[in-house]
GROMACS .gro file of C-alpha atoms in nm:
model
  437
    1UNK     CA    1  21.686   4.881  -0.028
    2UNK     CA    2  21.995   4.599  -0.096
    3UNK     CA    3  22.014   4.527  -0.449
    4UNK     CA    4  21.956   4.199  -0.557
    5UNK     CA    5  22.126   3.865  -0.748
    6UNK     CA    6  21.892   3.955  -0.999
    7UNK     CA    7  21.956   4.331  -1.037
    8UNK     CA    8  22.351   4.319  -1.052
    9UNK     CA    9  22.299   3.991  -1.322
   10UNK     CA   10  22.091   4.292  -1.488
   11UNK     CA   11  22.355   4.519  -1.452
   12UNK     CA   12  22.597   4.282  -1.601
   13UNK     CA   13  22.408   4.396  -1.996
   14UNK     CA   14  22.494   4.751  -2.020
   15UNK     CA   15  22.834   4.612  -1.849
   16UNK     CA   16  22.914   4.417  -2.185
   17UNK     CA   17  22.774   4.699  -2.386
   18UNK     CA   18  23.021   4.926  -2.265
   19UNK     CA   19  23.286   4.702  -2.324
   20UNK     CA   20  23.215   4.610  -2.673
   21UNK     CA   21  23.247   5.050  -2.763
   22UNK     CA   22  23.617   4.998  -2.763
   23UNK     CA   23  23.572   4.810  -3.094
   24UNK     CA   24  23.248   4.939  -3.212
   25UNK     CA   25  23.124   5.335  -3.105
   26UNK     CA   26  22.762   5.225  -3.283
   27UNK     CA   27  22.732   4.996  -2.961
   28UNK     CA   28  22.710   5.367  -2.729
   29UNK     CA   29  22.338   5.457  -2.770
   30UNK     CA   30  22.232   5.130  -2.664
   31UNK     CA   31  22.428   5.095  -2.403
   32UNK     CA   32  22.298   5.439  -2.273
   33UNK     CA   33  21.917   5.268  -2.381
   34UNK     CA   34  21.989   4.997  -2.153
   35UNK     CA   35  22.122   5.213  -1.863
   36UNK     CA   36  21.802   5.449  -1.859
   37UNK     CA   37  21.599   5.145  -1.899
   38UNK     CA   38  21.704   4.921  -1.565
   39UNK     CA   39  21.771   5.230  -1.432
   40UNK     CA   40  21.409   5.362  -1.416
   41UNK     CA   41  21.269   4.930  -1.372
   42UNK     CA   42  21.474   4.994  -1.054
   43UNK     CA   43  21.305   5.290  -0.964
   44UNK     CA   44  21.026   5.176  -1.043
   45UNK     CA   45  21.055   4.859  -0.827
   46UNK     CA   46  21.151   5.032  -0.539
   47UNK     CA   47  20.833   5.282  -0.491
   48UNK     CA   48  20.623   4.935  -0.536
   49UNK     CA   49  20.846   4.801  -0.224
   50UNK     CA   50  20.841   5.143  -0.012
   51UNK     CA   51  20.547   5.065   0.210
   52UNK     CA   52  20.644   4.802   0.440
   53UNK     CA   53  20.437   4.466   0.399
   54UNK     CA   54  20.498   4.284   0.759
   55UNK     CA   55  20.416   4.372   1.131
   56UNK     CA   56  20.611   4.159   1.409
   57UNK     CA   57  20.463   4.073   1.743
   58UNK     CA   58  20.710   3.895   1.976
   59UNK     CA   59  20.609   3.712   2.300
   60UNK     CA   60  20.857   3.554   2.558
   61UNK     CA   61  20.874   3.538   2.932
   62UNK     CA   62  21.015   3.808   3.134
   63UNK     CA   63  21.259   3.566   3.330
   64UNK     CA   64  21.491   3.362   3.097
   65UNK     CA   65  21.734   3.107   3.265
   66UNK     CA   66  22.101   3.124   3.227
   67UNK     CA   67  22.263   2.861   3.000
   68UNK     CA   68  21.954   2.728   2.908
   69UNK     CA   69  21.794   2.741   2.572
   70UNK     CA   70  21.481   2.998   2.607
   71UNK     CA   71  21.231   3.047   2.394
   72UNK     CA   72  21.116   3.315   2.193
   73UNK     CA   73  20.778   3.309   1.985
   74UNK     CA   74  20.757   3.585   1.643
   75UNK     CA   75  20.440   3.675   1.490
   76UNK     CA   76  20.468   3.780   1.213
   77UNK     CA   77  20.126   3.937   0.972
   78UNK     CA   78  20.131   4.006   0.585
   79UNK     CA   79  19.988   4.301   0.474
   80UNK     CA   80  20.053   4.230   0.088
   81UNK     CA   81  19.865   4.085  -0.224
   82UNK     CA   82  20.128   3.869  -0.308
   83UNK     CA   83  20.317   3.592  -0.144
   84UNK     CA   84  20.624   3.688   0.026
   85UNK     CA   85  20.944   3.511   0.130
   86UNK     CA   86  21.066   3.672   0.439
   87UNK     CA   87  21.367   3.648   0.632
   88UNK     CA   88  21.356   3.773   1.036
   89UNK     CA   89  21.661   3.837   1.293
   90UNK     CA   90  21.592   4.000   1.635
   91UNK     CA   91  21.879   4.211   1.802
   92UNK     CA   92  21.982   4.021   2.109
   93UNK     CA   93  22.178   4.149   2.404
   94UNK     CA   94  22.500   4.123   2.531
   95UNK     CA   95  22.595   3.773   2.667
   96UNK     CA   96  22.348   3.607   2.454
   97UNK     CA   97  22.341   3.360   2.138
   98UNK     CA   98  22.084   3.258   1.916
   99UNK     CA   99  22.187   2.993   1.689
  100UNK     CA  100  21.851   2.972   1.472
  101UNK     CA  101  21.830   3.303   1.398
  102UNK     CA  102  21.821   3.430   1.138
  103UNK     CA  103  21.483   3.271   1.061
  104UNK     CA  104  21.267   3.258   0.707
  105UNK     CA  105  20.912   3.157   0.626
  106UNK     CA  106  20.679   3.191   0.340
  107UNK     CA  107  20.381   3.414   0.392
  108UNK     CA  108  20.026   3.407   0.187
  109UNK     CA  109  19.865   3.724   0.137
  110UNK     CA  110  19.748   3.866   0.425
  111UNK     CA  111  19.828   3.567   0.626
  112UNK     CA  112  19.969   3.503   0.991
  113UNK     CA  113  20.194   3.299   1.107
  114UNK     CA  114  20.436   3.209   1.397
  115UNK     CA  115  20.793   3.094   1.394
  116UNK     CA  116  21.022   3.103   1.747
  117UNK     CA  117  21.400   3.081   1.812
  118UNK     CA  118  21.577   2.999   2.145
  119UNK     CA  119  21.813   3.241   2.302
  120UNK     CA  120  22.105   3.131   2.601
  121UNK     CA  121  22.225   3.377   2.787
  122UNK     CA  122  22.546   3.320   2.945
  123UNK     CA  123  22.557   3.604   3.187
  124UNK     CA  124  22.303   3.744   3.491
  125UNK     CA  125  22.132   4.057   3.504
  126UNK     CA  126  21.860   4.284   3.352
  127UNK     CA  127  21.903   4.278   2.920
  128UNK     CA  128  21.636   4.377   2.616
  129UNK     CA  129  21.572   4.171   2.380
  130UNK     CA  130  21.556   4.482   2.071
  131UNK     CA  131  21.456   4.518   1.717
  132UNK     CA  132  21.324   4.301   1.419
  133UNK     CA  133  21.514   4.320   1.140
  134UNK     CA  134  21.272   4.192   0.835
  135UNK     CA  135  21.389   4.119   0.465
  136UNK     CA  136  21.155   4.015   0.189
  137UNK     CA  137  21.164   4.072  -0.215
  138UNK     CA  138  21.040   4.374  -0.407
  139UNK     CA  139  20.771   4.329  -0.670
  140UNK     CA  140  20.990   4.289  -0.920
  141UNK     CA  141  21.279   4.119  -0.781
  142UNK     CA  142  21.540   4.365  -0.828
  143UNK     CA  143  21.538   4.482  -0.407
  144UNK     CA  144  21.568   4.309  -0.127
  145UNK     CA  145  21.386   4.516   0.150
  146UNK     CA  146  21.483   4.569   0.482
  147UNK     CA  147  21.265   4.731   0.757
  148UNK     CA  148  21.388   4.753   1.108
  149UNK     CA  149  21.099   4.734   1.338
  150UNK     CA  150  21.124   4.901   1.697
  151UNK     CA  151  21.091   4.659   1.979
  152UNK     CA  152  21.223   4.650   2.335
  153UNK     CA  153  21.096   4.350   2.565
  154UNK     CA  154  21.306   4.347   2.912
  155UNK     CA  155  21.410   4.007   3.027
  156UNK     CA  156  21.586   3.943   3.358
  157UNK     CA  157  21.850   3.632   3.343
  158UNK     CA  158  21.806   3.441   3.655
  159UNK     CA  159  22.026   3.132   3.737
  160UNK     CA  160  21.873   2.814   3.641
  161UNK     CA  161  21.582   2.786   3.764
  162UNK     CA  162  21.411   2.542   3.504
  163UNK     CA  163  21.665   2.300   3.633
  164UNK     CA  164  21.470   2.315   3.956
  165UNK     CA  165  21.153   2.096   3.802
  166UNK     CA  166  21.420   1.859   3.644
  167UNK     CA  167  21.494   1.696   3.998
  168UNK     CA  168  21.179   1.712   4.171
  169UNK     CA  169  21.270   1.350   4.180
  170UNK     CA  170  21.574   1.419   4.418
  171UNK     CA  171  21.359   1.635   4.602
  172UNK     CA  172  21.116   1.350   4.715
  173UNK     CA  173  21.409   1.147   4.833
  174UNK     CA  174  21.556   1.422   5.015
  175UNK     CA  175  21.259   1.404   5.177
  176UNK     CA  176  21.214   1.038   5.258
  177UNK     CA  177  21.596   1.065   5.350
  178UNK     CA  178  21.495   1.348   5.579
  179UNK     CA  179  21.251   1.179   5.752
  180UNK     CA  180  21.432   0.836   5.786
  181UNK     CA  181  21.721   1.032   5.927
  182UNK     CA  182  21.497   1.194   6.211
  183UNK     CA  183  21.413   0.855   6.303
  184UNK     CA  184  21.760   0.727   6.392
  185UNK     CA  185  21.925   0.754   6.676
  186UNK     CA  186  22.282   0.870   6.773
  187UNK     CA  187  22.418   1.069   6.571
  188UNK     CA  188  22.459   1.499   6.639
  189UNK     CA  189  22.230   1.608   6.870
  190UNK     CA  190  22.094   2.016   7.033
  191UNK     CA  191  22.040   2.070   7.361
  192UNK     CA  192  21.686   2.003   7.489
  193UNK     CA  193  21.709   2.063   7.863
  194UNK     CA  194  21.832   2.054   8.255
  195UNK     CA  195  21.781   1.820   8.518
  196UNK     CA  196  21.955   1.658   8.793
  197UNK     CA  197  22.280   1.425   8.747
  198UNK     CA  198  22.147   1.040   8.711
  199UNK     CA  199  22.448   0.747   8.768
  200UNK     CA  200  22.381   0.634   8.430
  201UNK     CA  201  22.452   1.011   8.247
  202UNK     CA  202  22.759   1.101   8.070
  203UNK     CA  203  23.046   1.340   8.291
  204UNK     CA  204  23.083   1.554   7.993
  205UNK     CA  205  22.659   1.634   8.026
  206UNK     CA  206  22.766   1.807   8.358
  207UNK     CA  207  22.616   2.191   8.337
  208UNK     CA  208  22.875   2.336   8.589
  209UNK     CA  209  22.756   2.661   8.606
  210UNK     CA  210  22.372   2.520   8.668
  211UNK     CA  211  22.529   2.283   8.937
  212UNK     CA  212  22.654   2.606   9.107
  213UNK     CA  213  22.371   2.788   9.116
  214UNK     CA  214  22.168   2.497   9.233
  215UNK     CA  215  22.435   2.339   9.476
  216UNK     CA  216  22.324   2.021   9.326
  217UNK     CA  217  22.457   1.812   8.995
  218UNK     CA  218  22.276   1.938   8.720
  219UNK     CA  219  22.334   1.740   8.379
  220UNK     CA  220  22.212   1.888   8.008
  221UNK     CA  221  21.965   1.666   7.840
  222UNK     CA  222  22.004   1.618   7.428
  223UNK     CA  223  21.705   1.573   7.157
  224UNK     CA  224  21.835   1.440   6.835
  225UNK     CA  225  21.888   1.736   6.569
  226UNK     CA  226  21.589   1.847   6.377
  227UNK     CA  227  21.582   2.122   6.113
  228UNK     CA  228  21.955   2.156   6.038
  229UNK     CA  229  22.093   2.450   5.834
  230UNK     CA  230  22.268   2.419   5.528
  231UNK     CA  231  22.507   2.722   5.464
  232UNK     CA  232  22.625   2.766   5.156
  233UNK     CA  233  23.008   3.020   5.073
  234UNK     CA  234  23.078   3.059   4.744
  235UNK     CA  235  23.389   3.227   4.628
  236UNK     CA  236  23.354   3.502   4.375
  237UNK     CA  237  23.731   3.553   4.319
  238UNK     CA  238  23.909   3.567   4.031
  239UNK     CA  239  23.955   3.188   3.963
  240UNK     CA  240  23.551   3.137   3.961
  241UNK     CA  241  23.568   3.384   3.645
  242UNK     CA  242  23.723   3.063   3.413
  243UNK     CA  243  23.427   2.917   3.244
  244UNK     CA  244  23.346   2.536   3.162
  245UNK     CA  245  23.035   2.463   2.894
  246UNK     CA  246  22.946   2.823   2.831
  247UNK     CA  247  22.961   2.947   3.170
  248UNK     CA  248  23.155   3.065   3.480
  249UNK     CA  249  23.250   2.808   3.746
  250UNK     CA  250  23.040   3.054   3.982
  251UNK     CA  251  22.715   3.054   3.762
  252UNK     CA  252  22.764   2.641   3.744
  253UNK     CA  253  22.816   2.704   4.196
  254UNK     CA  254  22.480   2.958   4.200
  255UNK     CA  255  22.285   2.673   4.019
  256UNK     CA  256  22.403   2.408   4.194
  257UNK     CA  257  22.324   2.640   4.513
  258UNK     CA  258  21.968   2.669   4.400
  259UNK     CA  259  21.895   2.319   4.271
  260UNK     CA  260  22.020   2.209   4.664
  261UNK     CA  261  21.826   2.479   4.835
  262UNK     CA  262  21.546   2.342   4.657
  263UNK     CA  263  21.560   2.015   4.773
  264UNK     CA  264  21.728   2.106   5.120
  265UNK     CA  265  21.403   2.343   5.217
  266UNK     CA  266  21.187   2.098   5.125
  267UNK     CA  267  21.347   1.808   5.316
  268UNK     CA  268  21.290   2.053   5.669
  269UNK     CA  269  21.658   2.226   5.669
  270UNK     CA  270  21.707   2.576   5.660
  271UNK     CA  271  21.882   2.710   5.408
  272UNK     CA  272  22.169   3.078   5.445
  273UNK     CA  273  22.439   3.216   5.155
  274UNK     CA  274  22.736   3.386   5.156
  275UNK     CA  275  22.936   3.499   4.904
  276UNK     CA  276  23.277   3.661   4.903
  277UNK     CA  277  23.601   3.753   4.724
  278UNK     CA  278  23.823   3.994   4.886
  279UNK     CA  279  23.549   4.108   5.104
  280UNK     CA  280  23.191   3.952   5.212
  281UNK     CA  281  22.977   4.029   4.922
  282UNK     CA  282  22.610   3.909   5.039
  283UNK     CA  283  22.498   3.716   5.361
  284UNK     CA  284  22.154   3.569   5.394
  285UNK     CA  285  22.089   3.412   5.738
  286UNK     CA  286  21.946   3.037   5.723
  287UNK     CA  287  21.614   3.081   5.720
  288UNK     CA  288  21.352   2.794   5.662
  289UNK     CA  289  21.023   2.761   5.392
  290UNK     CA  290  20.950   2.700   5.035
  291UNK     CA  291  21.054   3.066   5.020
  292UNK     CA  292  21.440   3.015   5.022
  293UNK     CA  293  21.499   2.927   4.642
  294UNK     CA  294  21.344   3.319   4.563
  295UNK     CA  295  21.545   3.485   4.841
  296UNK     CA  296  21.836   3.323   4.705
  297UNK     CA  297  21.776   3.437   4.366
  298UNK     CA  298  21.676   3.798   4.431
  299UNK     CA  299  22.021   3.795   4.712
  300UNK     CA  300  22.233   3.685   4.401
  301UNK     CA  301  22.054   3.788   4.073
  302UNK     CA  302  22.374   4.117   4.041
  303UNK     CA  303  22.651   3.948   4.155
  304UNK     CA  304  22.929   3.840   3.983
  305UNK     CA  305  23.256   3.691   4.027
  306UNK     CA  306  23.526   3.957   4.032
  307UNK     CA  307  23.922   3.975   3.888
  308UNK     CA  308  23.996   4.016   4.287
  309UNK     CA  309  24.221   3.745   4.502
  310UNK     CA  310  23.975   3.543   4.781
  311UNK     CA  311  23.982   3.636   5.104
  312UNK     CA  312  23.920   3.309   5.310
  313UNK     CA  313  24.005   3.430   5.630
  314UNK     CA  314  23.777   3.703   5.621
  315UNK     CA  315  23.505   3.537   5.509
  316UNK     CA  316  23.527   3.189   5.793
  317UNK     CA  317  23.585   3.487   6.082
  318UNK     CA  318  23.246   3.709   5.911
  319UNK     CA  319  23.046   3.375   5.925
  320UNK     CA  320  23.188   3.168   6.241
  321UNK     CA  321  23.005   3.349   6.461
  322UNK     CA  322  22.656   3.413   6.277
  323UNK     CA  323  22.590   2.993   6.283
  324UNK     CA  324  22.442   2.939   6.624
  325UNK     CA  325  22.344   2.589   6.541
  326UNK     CA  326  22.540   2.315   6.384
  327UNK     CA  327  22.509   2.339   6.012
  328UNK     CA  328  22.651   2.209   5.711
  329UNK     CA  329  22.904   2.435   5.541
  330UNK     CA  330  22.915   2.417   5.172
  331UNK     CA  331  23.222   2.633   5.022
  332UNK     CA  332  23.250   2.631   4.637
  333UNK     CA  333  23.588   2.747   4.538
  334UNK     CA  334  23.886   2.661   4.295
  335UNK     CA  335  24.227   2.651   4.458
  336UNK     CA  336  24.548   2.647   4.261
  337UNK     CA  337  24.850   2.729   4.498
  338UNK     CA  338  25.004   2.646   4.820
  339UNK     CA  339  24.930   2.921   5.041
  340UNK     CA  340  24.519   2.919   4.971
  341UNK     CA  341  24.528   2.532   4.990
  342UNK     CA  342  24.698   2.600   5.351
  343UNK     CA  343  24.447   2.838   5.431
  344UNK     CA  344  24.182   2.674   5.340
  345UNK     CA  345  24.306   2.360   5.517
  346UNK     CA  346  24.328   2.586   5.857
  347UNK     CA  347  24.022   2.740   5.848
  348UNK     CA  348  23.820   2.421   5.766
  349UNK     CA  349  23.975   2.273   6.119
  350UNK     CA  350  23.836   2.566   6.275
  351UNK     CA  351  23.479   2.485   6.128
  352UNK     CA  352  23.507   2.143   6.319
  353UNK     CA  353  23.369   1.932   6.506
  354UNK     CA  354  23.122   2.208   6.553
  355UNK     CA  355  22.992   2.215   6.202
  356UNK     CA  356  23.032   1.984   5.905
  357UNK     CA  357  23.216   2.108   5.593
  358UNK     CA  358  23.162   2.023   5.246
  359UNK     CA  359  23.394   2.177   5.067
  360UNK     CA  360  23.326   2.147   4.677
  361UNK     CA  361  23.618   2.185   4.435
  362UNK     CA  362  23.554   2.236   4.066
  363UNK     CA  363  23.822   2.004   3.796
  364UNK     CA  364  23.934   2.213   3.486
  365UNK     CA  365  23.824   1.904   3.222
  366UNK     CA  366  24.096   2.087   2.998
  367UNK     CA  367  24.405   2.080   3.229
  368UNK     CA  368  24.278   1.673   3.246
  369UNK     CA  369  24.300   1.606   2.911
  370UNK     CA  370  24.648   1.718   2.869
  371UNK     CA  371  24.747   1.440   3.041
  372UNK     CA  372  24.614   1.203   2.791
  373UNK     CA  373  24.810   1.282   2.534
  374UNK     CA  374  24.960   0.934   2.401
  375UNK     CA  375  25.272   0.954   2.467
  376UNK     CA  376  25.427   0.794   2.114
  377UNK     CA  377  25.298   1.081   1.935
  378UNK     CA  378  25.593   1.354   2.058
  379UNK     CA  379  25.811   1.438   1.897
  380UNK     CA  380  26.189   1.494   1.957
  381UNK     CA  381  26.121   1.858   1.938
  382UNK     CA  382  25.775   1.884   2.037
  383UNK     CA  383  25.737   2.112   2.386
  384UNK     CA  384  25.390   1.897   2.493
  385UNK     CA  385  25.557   1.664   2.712
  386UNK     CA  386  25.633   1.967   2.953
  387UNK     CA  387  25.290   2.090   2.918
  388UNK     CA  388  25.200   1.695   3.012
  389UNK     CA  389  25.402   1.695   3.285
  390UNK     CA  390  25.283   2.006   3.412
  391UNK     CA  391  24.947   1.939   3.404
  392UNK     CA  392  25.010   1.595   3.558
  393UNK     CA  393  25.211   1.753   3.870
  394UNK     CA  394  24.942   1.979   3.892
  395UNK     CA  395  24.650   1.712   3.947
  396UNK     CA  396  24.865   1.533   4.154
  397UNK     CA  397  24.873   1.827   4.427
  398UNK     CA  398  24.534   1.908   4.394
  399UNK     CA  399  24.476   1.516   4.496
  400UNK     CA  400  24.723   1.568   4.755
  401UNK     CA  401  24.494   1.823   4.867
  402UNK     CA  402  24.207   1.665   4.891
  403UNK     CA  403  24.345   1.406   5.061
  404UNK     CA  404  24.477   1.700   5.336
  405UNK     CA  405  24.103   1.820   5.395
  406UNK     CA  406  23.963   1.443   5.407
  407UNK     CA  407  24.242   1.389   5.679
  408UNK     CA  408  24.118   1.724   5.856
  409UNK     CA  409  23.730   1.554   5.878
  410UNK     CA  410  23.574   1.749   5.576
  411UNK     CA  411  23.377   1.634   5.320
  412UNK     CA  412  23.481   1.698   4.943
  413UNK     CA  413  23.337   1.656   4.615
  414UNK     CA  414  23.584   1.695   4.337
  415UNK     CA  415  23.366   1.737   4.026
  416UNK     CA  416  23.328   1.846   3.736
  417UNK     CA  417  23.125   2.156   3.668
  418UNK     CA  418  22.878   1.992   3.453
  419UNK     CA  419  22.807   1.751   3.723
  420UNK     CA  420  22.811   1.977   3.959
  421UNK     CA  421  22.397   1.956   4.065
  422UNK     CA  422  22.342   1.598   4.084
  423UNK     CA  423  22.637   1.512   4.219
  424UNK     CA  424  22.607   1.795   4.532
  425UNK     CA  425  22.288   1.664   4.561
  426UNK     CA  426  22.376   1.308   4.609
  427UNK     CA  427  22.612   1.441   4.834
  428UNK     CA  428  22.362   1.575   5.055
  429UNK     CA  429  22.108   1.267   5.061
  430UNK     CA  430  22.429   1.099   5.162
  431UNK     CA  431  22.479   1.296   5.446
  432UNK     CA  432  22.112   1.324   5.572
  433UNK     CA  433  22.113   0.926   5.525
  434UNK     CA  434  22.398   0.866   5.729
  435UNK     CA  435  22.283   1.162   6.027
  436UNK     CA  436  22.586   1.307   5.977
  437UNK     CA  437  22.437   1.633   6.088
   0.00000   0.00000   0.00000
């Protein structure tokens, strides 16, 4: 029971009374009159309030989508003879925000009715949504009464898969792109078969050891690619822990990673994962189907980036030797010093010409706008111009960088993390357009 406006305004009466026996002791017996009186209306309010009046039934799905708004449906029934106004909260779990919550509604006697909120979660894994917290009026007025109803509804937080039906779009192009690209020729190729040397055939088609065996000039034929793989590495070091819009740069990589898959699987390419920090952390073979989105998800639905410095070289050298067939290498990662950005830039030359590597780099949209700061607003004193210049020197490595890897023959998308799915996937229809697999 919380008292109410109304009760302590009550209480204010025998308040005064009390004050007014410093100049008058008459004023004492009805101040003790007015005491037992609200006193026992209290008490008397609060057994007409002890039974509780409302029953909650609360329906939501049992996979909720991180960074999205999901909803959550209340049902709430009146068991009273009197109209109530009734305020509802729900205990949420960690990671999570509700902003309509709490929520209030008038109920009729004996009436029904349904109200919902939205929860995002901003963190994967297995949560509860808990109890109902429930608030309504006493008879009288003078209590506010809160009941706490048991409730425990397990929800799993999956990356976003609702995003998935948002570009079904992109994945009909993919398609058409797909199939235009099979059509072409040139372009990479897998071999198809031996026979014997023809004047017109290229000396590097040669097979030298088949040309032993046979004692004749054997020469590899070529089919055009079909079915490539799309691998995708995503670093789960320490710098993929900064967050941008509510989440981690790896949550905005994993669903990025499974808006592609979608449309990659569906376009005829098989799809692997890895992920890694200082040590291979998952590694799903490219495998092809409509199936790949859910192996991804249930392969990445517990892991997390860790506070842990990326180990590049032992994740190229883990995953080098697992792609038999030429494949497009997508590595999401965030690099901010000299030595990773030379790594990085050596182990993408090993990738080539063998396989094609995307590498996808992730812009801090804060570190930009320091260096939009008008300059005519410093001051003599101020210490932002540093912090400009700073952030400027900064942006102007990174785009050294990039330029580094372009030289080196890889692909990069330097986006930011809100743009990160439509812009990977335009990415990829650019590739499968252009047969660079």
């Amino acid at each position: 029971m919380i008292p109410s406006r109304i009760f302590v305004l009550l209480m204010l009466v025998p308040l005064g009374l009390a004050m007014a026996t410093l100049a008058d002791r008459s004023v004492l017996w009805p101040m003790l009159a007015a005491d037992a009186f609200i006193a026992l209306l209290a008490l008397a309010d609060a057994l007409l309030a002890r039974r509780p009046l409302i029953e909650v039934h609360r329906t939501s799905r049992e996979v909720f989508s991180i960074g999205r708004a999901n909803p959550v449906t209340l049902e709430l029934r009146s068991r009273a003879r009197r109209r109530l106004h009734v305020q509802i909260t729900d205990d949420l779990f960690e990671h999570a925000t509700a902003p309509e919550l709490p929520l209030a509604l008038d109920l009729r006697p004996g009436a029904r009715a349904e109200t919902s909120y939205r929860v995002v979660p901003r963190r994967r894994g297995t949560y509860a949504l808990g109890d109902h917290t429930i608030r309504y009026r006493s008879p009288l007025g003078l209590w506010t009464r809160q009941i706490t109803q048991s409730a425990h509804q397990p929800v799993r937080i999956f990356p976003d898969v609702q995003a998935v039906r948002d570009y079904e779009l992109l994945a009909r192009q993919s398609r058409d792109a797909a199939a235009r690209a099979t059509r072409r020729r040139g372009g990479a190729s897998e071999f198809e078969a031996l026979r014997e040397y023809q004047r017109d055939d290229e000396y590097r088609k040669i097979d030298w050891k088949a040309t032993a065996r046979r004692h004749k000039i054997i020469a590899r034929t070529y089919q055009l690619a079909r079915d490539p793989s799309v691998v995708f590495m995503l670093d789960a070091g320490r710098l993929m822990t900064a967050e941008s819009d509510g989440l981690s740069l790896f949550d905005h990589a994993l669903n990025a990673t499974l808006m592609l898959t979608y449309v990659a699987s569906r376009g005829g390419d098989q799809v692997g994962l890895m992920t890694f920090a200082d040590r291979v952390l998952t590694y799903l073979p490219p495998g092809p189907g409509k199936s790949a989105s859910q192996r991804l998800i249930r392969s990445l639905f517990a892991v997390h980036p860790e506070l842990v410095e990326t180990d590049y070289e032992g994740a190229f050298t883990s995953i080098g030797p697992r792609l038999r067939k030429r494949s497009l290498v997508v590595l999401f990662t965030q690099i901010l010093d000299h030595n990773a950005a030379q790594q990085l830039l050596r182990l993408t030359r090993g990738l080539l010409p063998r396989h094609l590597p995307l590498i996808v780099l992730l812009r801090d949209p804060s570190v930009e706008a320091l260096v939009q700061i008008p300059q005519d607003r410093f001051a003599l004193t101020d210490h932002r111009p540093y912090i400009t210049a700073a952030a400027a020197e900064m942006l102007s490595w990174r785009d050294k960088t990039i330029r580094d890897l372009k030289r080196a023959g890889a692909l990069v998308l330097d986006i930011l993390p809100r743009e990160l799915s439509p812009g990977l996937i335009n990415r990829y229809l650019e590739v499968k357009a252009r047969q660079m697999l």
